Amino acid sequence: MRRYKGTTAVLAALTITATLSGCGTGGSEGVTLKLVAADYGSTDANTSKKYWDALARAYEQKTPGVKIDVNVLSWKDVDREVAAMVERGEAPDLAQIGAYADYARAGKLYPVDNLVSVPTQANFLPLLRQAGEVERVQYGLPFGASTRMLFFNEELLDQAGAEPPADWDGLREAAAKLKAKDVKYPFALPLGSEESQAETMMWLLGGGGGYRDATGTAYQIDSPANVETMTWLKEKLVGAGLTGPVAPGELDRQQAFDAFVRGEVGMLNGHPTLMDTARKAGVKVGTVPLPGIDGKAKATLGVADWMMAFKQNGHRKEIGAFLDFVYNDKNVLDFSDRYDLLPVTVSASDAMEADSEHAALRPFLEELAGSELYPVGETSWARVSESVKKNIGRAVAPGGNPRAVLEDIARDARAAETSAG
C-alpha cells in the first residue's frame, strides 16, 4: 500500500470513528455477516478476494464475535448470482455489485442513514451520494468510481503530425492523419455488446445531449441532439474509415483496450485502469478531456459501483459498524490504489490528489465532480442499458439509420418506465 501524504490526522479521526462504531457491536456475539462482492482483478494474483479477506480478518480481530463470510464473484456472474440469492430468500447481508435500485424499490435494503455513522455518510462525494438515492433516500453506498477521458498514443500522433483533439473536427482531422500513416485503429469506437452504453453516453454528452433530459426526470434518447451525434459518428468517423478494421457494433471495449495496449490504436475513450496498463506495456499515453461538437464536452461519463445492505437477516447494527470500517480512508485508498479507481469519499479523494505519486490521476479526479452518471436510481435503467447494447451498433453501420435506431431504444425506454410503475 502506498503511503498518502497529509492523511495522518484524517486517518486518526476516521480510525476513532470506526473504533467507536465497532464498540457499538456489543451483543453481536456469534453474528456472521455474509458479503458478496465483485472481482476487480484480472488474474488470481490480483483478485479482489485478497483485499476482502485481509479486510475481513482485520475487522474480526478488532470486533470479537462478528465474522465476515466473503464470497467474491466475477463481474460476469455477480449481479445475476445476487439476484438469484434474493429470489431464493437467501439474500446476503451485504452486496457490492453494479446496481441497487431494484432492491431498494422492492423494500429489501436498509437506508444508509440507518446503517453508518454520520461522519461516514457525510464523507461520500456529493455527486455519488445523490446517485445512491431513490426518492431522496440513500440506499446505495458508492464503491469505486471512475471517469473517462480521451486517450491517445503520443508516439503515433507525433509520427502522424496530429494534435490531441479539442473538439470533434480536431478528432476527425487527427484520425485522418493517423489513417494516412496506416495506424490500424485511428479511433477505436467500441459499440459492441460489452459496454456500449458507456461509449454511447460519452458521445451523446459531447453532442450536448444524453440519455435523460435537463431535469433528469425523463429519457430523451431520440432527441435531435442525439440524432445529430450518431449521424456525425456514422458519416464523419465510421463512414470515412477512421475507426479501424472491426465494425464498431462488433468491437467490445476490452478488445479496443487490448489493441491500445498493443500500440495499434491512435485514440479512444478510456479510464484510469487502462492508463496504468498501457504505460506498463510501454505505450506513451496522453490524455485530454473528452472533446465535444464545438469544444470540450459538456460533461464526461462518471461511473460508480455500489455497496448495499439487505434487511433479510436483521443485522443492521453489525452491518453498519462493518461499513464504517470499510469506508475509513486507509481501506478506501488501499482498494483504489490496487485497481486504479477513484476514491468515493471526500477525505480519501483529497489525500489522493495531494499525493505526487498519483499525479496522473488528478485530471480524472477533477472531472469526477462535474461528470454525469447513468440514471442508476431508476429501475428502468437496466432495460434501457440492455437496449443500447443490443441496438446502438446498427446506428453507425453501413445503411444504418441513426434516427430509427434511437427511436427503437426510446420505445424500449418508455416501456421500461411504464413497467417500472
GROMACS .gro file of C-alpha atoms in nm:
model
  421
    1MET     CA    1   0.000   0.000   0.000
    2ARG     CA    2   0.145   0.338  -0.095
    3ARG     CA    3   0.158   0.594   0.181
    4TYR     CA    4  -0.060   0.901   0.123
    5LYS     CA    5   0.089   1.225   0.243
    6GLY     CA    6  -0.103   1.453   0.476
    7THR     CA    7  -0.355   1.191   0.584
    8THR     CA    8  -0.236   1.127   0.938
    9ALA     CA    9  -0.497   1.343   1.108
   10VAL     CA   10  -0.776   1.221   0.880
   11LEU     CA   11  -0.685   0.859   0.932
   12ALA     CA   12  -0.667   0.907   1.306
   13ALA     CA   13  -1.010   1.069   1.317
   14LEU     CA   14  -1.169   0.807   1.099
   15THR     CA   15  -1.000   0.527   1.291
   16ILE     CA   16  -1.151   0.663   1.611
   17THR     CA   17  -1.490   0.682   1.441
   18ALA     CA   18  -1.464   0.325   1.313
   19THR     CA   19  -1.344   0.201   1.651
   20LEU     CA   20  -1.632   0.366   1.831
   21SER     CA   21  -1.873   0.217   1.579
   22GLY     CA   22  -1.713  -0.122   1.635
   23CYS     CA   23  -1.753  -0.083   2.010
   24GLY     CA   24  -2.122  -0.047   1.948
   25THR     CA   25  -2.146  -0.409   1.840
   26GLY     CA   26  -2.186  -0.538   2.191
   27GLY     CA   27  -2.443  -0.815   2.193
   28SER     CA   28  -2.331  -0.930   1.847
   29GLU     CA   29  -2.173  -1.250   1.977
   30GLY     CA   30  -2.181  -1.519   1.710
   31VAL     CA   31  -2.301  -1.299   1.421
   32THR     CA   32  -2.173  -1.385   1.074
   33LEU     CA   33  -2.218  -1.124   0.803
   34LYS     CA   34  -2.234  -1.262   0.450
   35LEU     CA   35  -2.069  -1.039   0.190
   36VAL     CA   36  -2.086  -1.095  -0.186
   37ALA     CA   37  -1.851  -0.873  -0.384
   38ALA     CA   38  -1.742  -0.826  -0.744
   39ASP     CA   39  -1.391  -0.914  -0.855
   40TYR     CA   40  -1.196  -0.619  -0.997
   41GLY     CA   41  -0.885  -0.827  -1.057
   42SER     CA   42  -0.790  -0.982  -1.388
   43THR     CA   43  -0.592  -1.278  -1.250
   44ASP     CA   44  -0.564  -1.487  -0.936
   45ALA     CA   45  -0.269  -1.270  -0.838
   46ASN     CA   46  -0.475  -0.951  -0.810
   47THR     CA   47  -0.819  -1.087  -0.730
   48SER     CA   48  -1.036  -0.873  -0.502
   49LYS     CA   49  -1.075  -1.174  -0.275
   50LYS     CA   50  -0.732  -1.099  -0.134
   51TYR     CA   51  -0.841  -0.747  -0.046
   52TRP     CA   52  -1.168  -0.855   0.116
   53ASP     CA   53  -1.016  -1.148   0.304
   54ALA     CA   54  -0.750  -0.923   0.457
   55LEU     CA   55  -1.009  -0.659   0.542
   56ALA     CA   56  -1.242  -0.917   0.698
   57ARG     CA   57  -0.966  -1.068   0.912
   58ALA     CA   58  -0.859  -0.723   1.033
   59TYR     CA   59  -1.216  -0.639   1.128
   60GLU     CA   60  -1.274  -0.971   1.303
   61GLN     CA   61  -0.960  -0.916   1.508
   62LYS     CA   62  -1.087  -0.583   1.638
   63THR     CA   63  -1.450  -0.693   1.673
   64PRO     CA   64  -1.477  -1.023   1.863
   65GLY     CA   65  -1.796  -1.215   1.799
   66VAL     CA   66  -1.850  -1.088   1.443
   67LYS     CA   67  -1.735  -1.292   1.145
   68ILE     CA   68  -1.731  -1.180   0.781
   69ASP     CA   69  -1.805  -1.453   0.526
   70VAL     CA   70  -1.662  -1.329   0.195
   71ASN     CA   71  -1.773  -1.455  -0.148
   72VAL     CA   72  -1.608  -1.282  -0.444
   73LEU     CA   73  -1.752  -1.346  -0.791
   74SER     CA   74  -1.661  -1.227  -1.140
   75TRP     CA   75  -1.839  -0.926  -1.284
   76LYS     CA   76  -1.997  -1.158  -1.540
   77ASP     CA   77  -2.172  -1.351  -1.263
   78VAL     CA   78  -2.207  -1.137  -0.953
   79ASP     CA   79  -2.523  -0.938  -1.032
   80ARG     CA   80  -2.704  -1.248  -1.155
   81GLU     CA   81  -2.595  -1.455  -0.856
   82VAL     CA   82  -2.706  -1.194  -0.604
   83ALA     CA   83  -3.044  -1.168  -0.780
   84ALA     CA   84  -3.078  -1.547  -0.756
   85MET     CA   85  -2.993  -1.541  -0.384
   86VAL     CA   86  -3.256  -1.277  -0.320
   87GLU     CA   87  -3.511  -1.470  -0.523
   88ARG     CA   88  -3.445  -1.782  -0.313
   89GLY     CA   89  -3.486  -1.588   0.011
   90GLU     CA   90  -3.114  -1.618   0.083
   91ALA     CA   91  -3.006  -1.257   0.048
   92PRO     CA   92  -2.655  -1.176   0.170
   93ASP     CA   93  -2.615  -0.913   0.437
   94LEU     CA   94  -2.401  -0.704   0.203
   95ALA     CA   95  -2.358  -0.700  -0.173
   96GLN     CA   96  -2.104  -0.495  -0.367
   97ILE     CA   97  -2.235  -0.508  -0.723
   98GLY     CA   98  -2.341  -0.290  -1.014
   99ALA     CA   99  -2.692  -0.171  -0.927
  100TYR     CA  100  -2.909  -0.124  -0.621
  101ALA     CA  101  -3.233   0.047  -0.733
  102ASP     CA  102  -3.447  -0.261  -0.795
  103TYR     CA  103  -3.375  -0.391  -0.446
  104ALA     CA  104  -3.435  -0.051  -0.289
  105ARG     CA  105  -3.771  -0.002  -0.458
  106ALA     CA  106  -3.872  -0.353  -0.351
  107GLY     CA  107  -3.810  -0.255   0.012
  108LYS     CA  108  -3.527  -0.504   0.058
  109LEU     CA  109  -3.247  -0.265   0.157
  110TYR     CA  110  -3.163  -0.066   0.467
  111PRO     CA  111  -3.146   0.312   0.414
  112VAL     CA  112  -2.789   0.428   0.453
  113ASP     CA  113  -2.873   0.670   0.733
  114ASN     CA  114  -2.995   0.371   0.938
  115LEU     CA  115  -2.660   0.199   0.893
  116VAL     CA  116  -2.344   0.404   0.906
  117SER     CA  117  -2.226   0.685   1.130
  118VAL     CA  118  -2.297   1.045   1.032
  119PRO     CA  119  -1.927   1.114   0.950
  120THR     CA  120  -1.919   0.817   0.713
  121GLN     CA  121  -2.234   0.914   0.525
  122ALA     CA  122  -2.138   1.281   0.506
  123ASN     CA  123  -1.794   1.190   0.367
  124PHE     CA  124  -1.925   1.043   0.039
  125LEU     CA  125  -1.866   1.267  -0.260
  126PRO     CA  126  -2.192   1.463  -0.306
  127LEU     CA  127  -2.244   1.355  -0.668
  128LEU     CA  128  -2.209   0.989  -0.574
  129ARG     CA  129  -2.418   1.017  -0.259
  130GLN     CA  130  -2.701   1.167  -0.461
  131ALA     CA  131  -2.667   0.895  -0.726
  132GLY     CA  132  -2.724   0.641  -0.449
  133GLU     CA  133  -3.069   0.779  -0.372
  134VAL     CA  134  -3.415   0.654  -0.461
  135GLU     CA  135  -3.683   0.916  -0.399
  136ARG     CA  136  -3.432   1.121  -0.197
  137VAL     CA  137  -3.341   0.837   0.038
  138GLN     CA  138  -2.990   0.692   0.004
  139TYR     CA  139  -2.975   0.314  -0.030
  140GLY     CA  140  -2.663   0.270  -0.242
  141LEU     CA  141  -2.318   0.334  -0.097
  142PRO     CA  142  -2.075   0.416  -0.378
  143PHE     CA  143  -1.783   0.177  -0.402
  144GLY     CA  144  -1.511   0.255  -0.652
  145ALA     CA  145  -1.554   0.528  -0.913
  146SER     CA  146  -1.401   0.631  -1.241
  147THR     CA  147  -1.433   0.894  -1.508
  148ARG     CA  148  -1.344   0.893  -1.875
  149MET     CA  149  -1.102   1.096  -2.082
  150LEU     CA  150  -0.978   1.073  -2.438
  151PHE     CA  151  -0.657   0.868  -2.452
  152PHE     CA  152  -0.404   0.896  -2.730
  153ASN     CA  153  -0.081   0.722  -2.821
  154GLU     CA  154   0.171   1.006  -2.812
  155GLU     CA  155   0.418   0.837  -3.047
  156LEU     CA  156   0.155   0.758  -3.310
  157LEU     CA  157   0.017   1.111  -3.305
  158ASP     CA  158   0.366   1.259  -3.330
  159GLN     CA  159   0.453   1.035  -3.624
  160ALA     CA  160   0.130   1.137  -3.798
  161GLY     CA  161   0.183   1.508  -3.730
  162ALA     CA  162  -0.150   1.518  -3.548
  163GLU     CA  163  -0.259   1.722  -3.246
  164PRO     CA  164  -0.462   1.594  -2.948
  165PRO     CA  165  -0.820   1.694  -3.033
  166ALA     CA  166  -1.011   1.968  -2.854
  167ASP     CA  167  -1.336   1.913  -3.047
  168TRP     CA  168  -1.490   1.671  -3.295
  169ASP     CA  169  -1.342   1.840  -3.601
  170GLY     CA  170  -0.999   1.810  -3.443
  171LEU     CA  171  -1.065   1.445  -3.364
  172ARG     CA  172  -1.166   1.371  -3.720
  173GLU     CA  173  -0.858   1.552  -3.856
  174ALA     CA  174  -0.625   1.364  -3.621
  175ALA     CA  175  -0.788   1.032  -3.710
  176ALA     CA  176  -0.745   1.103  -4.082
  177LYS     CA  177  -0.373   1.170  -4.033
  178LEU     CA  178  -0.337   0.852  -3.831
  179LYS     CA  179  -0.511   0.655  -4.104
  180ALA     CA  180  -0.272   0.802  -4.360
  181LYS     CA  181   0.014   0.655  -4.153
  182ASP     CA  182  -0.154   0.310  -4.159
  183VAL     CA  183  -0.247   0.310  -3.791
  184LYS     CA  184  -0.476   0.009  -3.752
  185TYR     CA  185  -0.737   0.186  -3.539
  186PRO     CA  186  -0.715   0.564  -3.586
  187PHE     CA  187  -1.003   0.598  -3.338
  188ALA     CA  188  -1.129   0.283  -3.168
  189LEU     CA  189  -1.508   0.303  -3.129
  190PRO     CA  190  -1.637   0.008  -2.922
  191LEU     CA  191  -2.014  -0.009  -2.973
  192GLY     CA  192  -2.035  -0.385  -2.922
  193SER     CA  193  -2.239  -0.556  -2.654
  194GLU     CA  194  -1.984  -0.538  -2.372
  195GLU     CA  195  -2.017  -0.176  -2.257
  196SER     CA  196  -2.152   0.029  -2.544
  197GLN     CA  197  -2.392   0.210  -2.312
  198ALA     CA  198  -2.082   0.389  -2.177
  199GLU     CA  199  -1.928   0.475  -2.514
  200THR     CA  200  -2.265   0.595  -2.640
  201MET     CA  201  -2.325   0.817  -2.339
  202MET     CA  202  -1.985   0.984  -2.380
  203TRP     CA  203  -2.065   1.076  -2.739
  204LEU     CA  204  -2.417   1.194  -2.656
  205LEU     CA  205  -2.279   1.422  -2.384
  206GLY     CA  206  -2.024   1.555  -2.633
  207GLY     CA  207  -2.307   1.646  -2.867
  208GLY     CA  208  -2.496   1.834  -2.598
  209GLY     CA  209  -2.746   1.558  -2.530
  210GLY     CA  210  -2.756   1.249  -2.313
  211TYR     CA  211  -2.987   0.972  -2.201
  212ARG     CA  212  -3.202   1.197  -1.979
  213ASP     CA  213  -3.341   1.547  -2.026
  214ALA     CA  214  -3.201   1.852  -1.849
  215THR     CA  215  -3.419   1.793  -1.543
  216GLY     CA  216  -3.313   1.429  -1.516
  217THR     CA  217  -3.675   1.318  -1.497
  218ALA     CA  218  -3.732   1.160  -1.839
  219TYR     CA  219  -3.542   0.981  -2.113
  220GLN     CA  220  -3.459   1.184  -2.426
  221ILE     CA  221  -3.278   0.917  -2.623
  222ASP     CA  222  -3.417   1.017  -2.965
  223SER     CA  223  -3.368   1.390  -2.914
  224PRO     CA  224  -3.246   1.600  -3.209
  225ALA     CA  225  -2.905   1.646  -3.041
  226ASN     CA  226  -2.862   1.270  -3.001
  227VAL     CA  227  -2.968   1.201  -3.359
  228GLU     CA  228  -2.718   1.461  -3.479
  229THR     CA  229  -2.443   1.299  -3.272
  230MET     CA  230  -2.497   0.948  -3.404
  231THR     CA  231  -2.530   1.082  -3.759
  232TRP     CA  232  -2.194   1.259  -3.724
  233LEU     CA  233  -2.034   0.939  -3.599
  234LYS     CA  234  -2.178   0.736  -3.885
  235GLU     CA  235  -2.087   0.981  -4.160
  236LYS     CA  236  -1.772   1.158  -4.043
  237LEU     CA  237  -1.590   0.888  -3.848
  238VAL     CA  238  -1.716   0.539  -3.930
  239GLY     CA  239  -1.815   0.609  -4.289
  240ALA     CA  240  -1.479   0.776  -4.350
  241GLY     CA  241  -1.299   0.458  -4.249
  242LEU     CA  242  -1.141   0.614  -3.940
  243THR     CA  243  -1.243   0.351  -3.683
  244GLY     CA  244  -1.038   0.052  -3.792
  245PRO     CA  245  -1.097  -0.292  -3.942
  246VAL     CA  246  -1.362  -0.413  -3.696
  247ALA     CA  247  -1.713  -0.272  -3.727
  248PRO     CA  248  -1.793  -0.063  -3.416
  249GLY     CA  249  -2.100  -0.275  -3.346
  250GLU     CA  250  -1.876  -0.582  -3.326
  251LEU     CA  251  -1.595  -0.422  -3.126
  252ASP     CA  252  -1.613  -0.469  -2.749
  253ARG     CA  253  -1.444  -0.235  -2.504
  254GLN     CA  254  -1.187  -0.490  -2.388
  255GLN     CA  255  -1.086  -0.562  -2.746
  256ALA     CA  256  -1.031  -0.191  -2.802
  257PHE     CA  257  -0.836  -0.155  -2.477
  258ASP     CA  258  -0.619  -0.456  -2.563
  259ALA     CA  259  -0.543  -0.308  -2.905
  260PHE     CA  260  -0.444   0.023  -2.741
  261VAL     CA  261  -0.205  -0.163  -2.510
  262ARG     CA  262  -0.052  -0.333  -2.816
  263GLY     CA  263   0.011   0.008  -2.974
  264GLU     CA  264  -0.246  -0.039  -3.252
  265VAL     CA  265  -0.483   0.244  -3.155
  266GLY     CA  266  -0.428   0.613  -3.207
  267MET     CA  267  -0.714   0.739  -2.989
  268LEU     CA  268  -1.002   0.607  -2.779
  269ASN     CA  269  -1.208   0.694  -2.473
  270GLY     CA  270  -1.062   0.533  -2.162
  271HIS     CA  271  -1.049   0.517  -1.783
  272PRO     CA  272  -0.761   0.519  -1.530
  273THR     CA  273  -0.706   0.144  -1.526
  274LEU     CA  274  -0.625   0.144  -1.897
  275MET     CA  275  -0.373   0.423  -1.849
  276ASP     CA  276  -0.174   0.223  -1.598
  277THR     CA  277  -0.191  -0.098  -1.803
  278ALA     CA  278  -0.083   0.076  -2.123
  279ARG     CA  279   0.209   0.255  -1.960
  280LYS     CA  280   0.333  -0.069  -1.809
  281ALA     CA  281   0.330  -0.211  -2.164
  282GLY     CA  282   0.548   0.075  -2.287
  283VAL     CA  283   0.280   0.289  -2.453
  284LYS     CA  284   0.332   0.663  -2.410
  285VAL     CA  285  -0.018   0.768  -2.308
  286GLY     CA  286  -0.155   1.118  -2.336
  287THR     CA  287  -0.496   1.229  -2.213
  288VAL     CA  288  -0.727   1.523  -2.280
  289PRO     CA  289  -1.086   1.595  -2.173
  290LEU     CA  290  -1.350   1.437  -2.392
  291PRO     CA  291  -1.395   1.657  -2.700
  292GLY     CA  292  -1.741   1.775  -2.795
  293ILE     CA  293  -1.904   1.907  -3.107
  294ASP     CA  294  -1.770   2.260  -3.060
  295GLY     CA  295  -1.517   2.227  -2.777
  296LYS     CA  296  -1.484   2.028  -2.459
  297ALA     CA  297  -1.784   1.800  -2.395
  298LYS     CA  298  -2.040   1.942  -2.150
  299ALA     CA  299  -1.956   1.659  -1.911
  300THR     CA  300  -1.768   1.334  -1.902
  301LEU     CA  301  -1.910   0.999  -1.801
  302GLY     CA  302  -1.881   0.914  -1.433
  303VAL     CA  303  -1.922   0.556  -1.318
  304ALA     CA  304  -1.965   0.412  -0.970
  305ASP     CA  305  -2.033   0.064  -0.841
  306TRP     CA  306  -2.245   0.009  -0.534
  307MET     CA  307  -2.249  -0.144  -0.190
  308MET     CA  308  -2.590  -0.225  -0.038
  309ALA     CA  309  -2.721  -0.386   0.280
  310PHE     CA  310  -3.014  -0.627   0.275
  311LYS     CA  311  -3.269  -0.631   0.558
  312GLN     CA  312  -3.347  -1.002   0.543
  313ASN     CA  313  -3.110  -1.124   0.815
  314GLY     CA  314  -3.170  -0.833   1.050
  315HIS     CA  315  -2.807  -0.746   1.120
  316ARG     CA  316  -2.843  -0.370   1.085
  317LYS     CA  317  -2.613  -0.269   1.371
  318GLU     CA  318  -2.339  -0.516   1.280
  319ILE     CA  319  -2.356  -0.419   0.911
  320GLY     CA  320  -2.332  -0.051   0.994
  321ALA     CA  321  -2.027  -0.095   1.216
  322PHE     CA  322  -1.851  -0.301   0.949
  323LEU     CA  323  -1.929  -0.042   0.680
  324ASP     CA  324  -1.781   0.234   0.895
  325PHE     CA  325  -1.463   0.027   0.892
  326VAL     CA  326  -1.482  -0.043   0.516
  327TYR     CA  327  -1.508   0.327   0.439
  328ASN     CA  328  -1.225   0.462   0.652
  329ASP     CA  329  -0.955   0.632   0.447
  330LYS     CA  330  -0.696   0.359   0.479
  331ASN     CA  331  -0.926   0.096   0.331
  332VAL     CA  332  -1.075   0.321   0.062
  333LEU     CA  333  -0.731   0.428  -0.054
  334ASP     CA  334  -0.599   0.072  -0.046
  335PHE     CA  335  -0.875  -0.051  -0.275
  336SER     CA  336  -0.848   0.249  -0.508
  337ASP     CA  337  -0.472   0.205  -0.528
  338ARG     CA  338  -0.492  -0.164  -0.614
  339TYR     CA  339  -0.733  -0.119  -0.904
  340ASP     CA  340  -0.658   0.234  -1.026
  341LEU     CA  341  -1.001   0.358  -0.927
  342LEU     CA  342  -1.104   0.694  -0.787
  343PRO     CA  343  -1.195   0.714  -0.418
  344VAL     CA  344  -1.561   0.769  -0.337
  345THR     CA  345  -1.510   0.980  -0.024
  346VAL     CA  346  -1.408   1.343   0.013
  347SER     CA  347  -1.120   1.283   0.252
  348ALA     CA  348  -0.972   0.996   0.051
  349SER     CA  349  -1.003   1.196  -0.273
  350ASP     CA  350  -0.824   1.490  -0.113
  351ALA     CA  351  -0.549   1.257   0.008
  352MET     CA  352  -0.503   1.102  -0.336
  353GLU     CA  353  -0.499   1.442  -0.505
  354ALA     CA  354  -0.226   1.562  -0.268
  355ASP     CA  355  -0.009   1.257  -0.334
  356SER     CA  356   0.250   1.324  -0.604
  357GLU     CA  357   0.262   0.952  -0.686
  358HIS     CA  358  -0.090   0.988  -0.826
  359ALA     CA  359  -0.036   1.299  -1.035
  360ALA     CA  360  -0.160   1.113  -1.343
  361LEU     CA  361  -0.499   1.060  -1.176
  362ARG     CA  362  -0.558   1.425  -1.092
  363PRO     CA  363  -0.730   1.506  -1.422
  364PHE     CA  364  -0.972   1.217  -1.362
  365LEU     CA  365  -1.039   1.338  -1.007
  366GLU     CA  366  -1.104   1.688  -1.137
  367GLU     CA  367  -1.350   1.559  -1.395
  368LEU     CA  368  -1.547   1.349  -1.144
  369ALA     CA  369  -1.726   1.636  -0.969
  370GLY     CA  370  -1.878   1.760  -1.296
  371SER     CA  371  -1.936   1.420  -1.453
  372GLU     CA  372  -2.271   1.268  -1.538
  373LEU     CA  373  -2.362   0.921  -1.414
  374TYR     CA  374  -2.602   0.665  -1.552
  375PRO     CA  375  -2.955   0.703  -1.410
  376VAL     CA  376  -2.886   0.417  -1.169
  377GLY     CA  377  -3.163   0.521  -0.932
  378GLU     CA  378  -3.422   0.426  -1.195
  379THR     CA  379  -3.530   0.063  -1.213
  380SER     CA  380  -3.585   0.118  -1.586
  381TRP     CA  381  -3.215   0.178  -1.645
  382ALA     CA  382  -3.117  -0.189  -1.665
  383ARG     CA  383  -3.357  -0.247  -1.956
  384VAL     CA  384  -3.256   0.075  -2.129
  385SER     CA  385  -2.889  -0.014  -2.096
  386GLU     CA  386  -2.952  -0.356  -2.249
  387SER     CA  387  -3.138  -0.199  -2.539
  388VAL     CA  388  -2.847   0.035  -2.607
  389LYS     CA  389  -2.602  -0.256  -2.602
  390LYS     CA  390  -2.819  -0.457  -2.836
  391ASN     CA  391  -2.901  -0.186  -3.088
  392ILE     CA  392  -2.661   0.107  -3.098
  393GLY     CA  393  -2.406  -0.056  -3.327
  394ARG     CA  394  -2.668  -0.057  -3.605
  395ALA     CA  395  -2.687   0.323  -3.593
  396VAL     CA  396  -2.339   0.364  -3.741
  397ALA     CA  397  -2.333   0.057  -3.966
  398PRO     CA  398  -2.339   0.091  -4.347
  399GLY     CA  399  -2.701   0.156  -4.443
  400GLY     CA  400  -2.787   0.220  -4.077
  401ASN     CA  401  -3.042   0.483  -3.978
  402PRO     CA  402  -2.933   0.666  -3.660
  403ARG     CA  403  -3.273   0.824  -3.603
  404ALA     CA  404  -3.461   0.496  -3.640
  405VAL     CA  405  -3.224   0.312  -3.405
  406LEU     CA  406  -3.254   0.582  -3.139
  407GLU     CA  407  -3.632   0.575  -3.176
  408ASP     CA  408  -3.626   0.198  -3.119
  409ILE     CA  409  -3.424   0.244  -2.800
  410ALA     CA  410  -3.653   0.528  -2.691
  411ARG     CA  411  -3.955   0.298  -2.725
  412ASP     CA  412  -3.781   0.042  -2.509
  413ALA     CA  413  -3.712   0.315  -2.254
  414ARG     CA  414  -4.077   0.421  -2.240
  415ALA     CA  415  -4.185   0.059  -2.200
  416ALA     CA  416  -3.933   0.010  -1.922
  417GLU     CA  417  -4.057   0.319  -1.739
  418THR     CA  418  -4.417   0.205  -1.772
  419SER     CA  419  -4.345  -0.140  -1.636
  420ALA     CA  420  -4.142   0.009  -1.352
  421GLY     CA  421  -4.450   0.196  -1.243
   0.00000   0.00000   0.00000
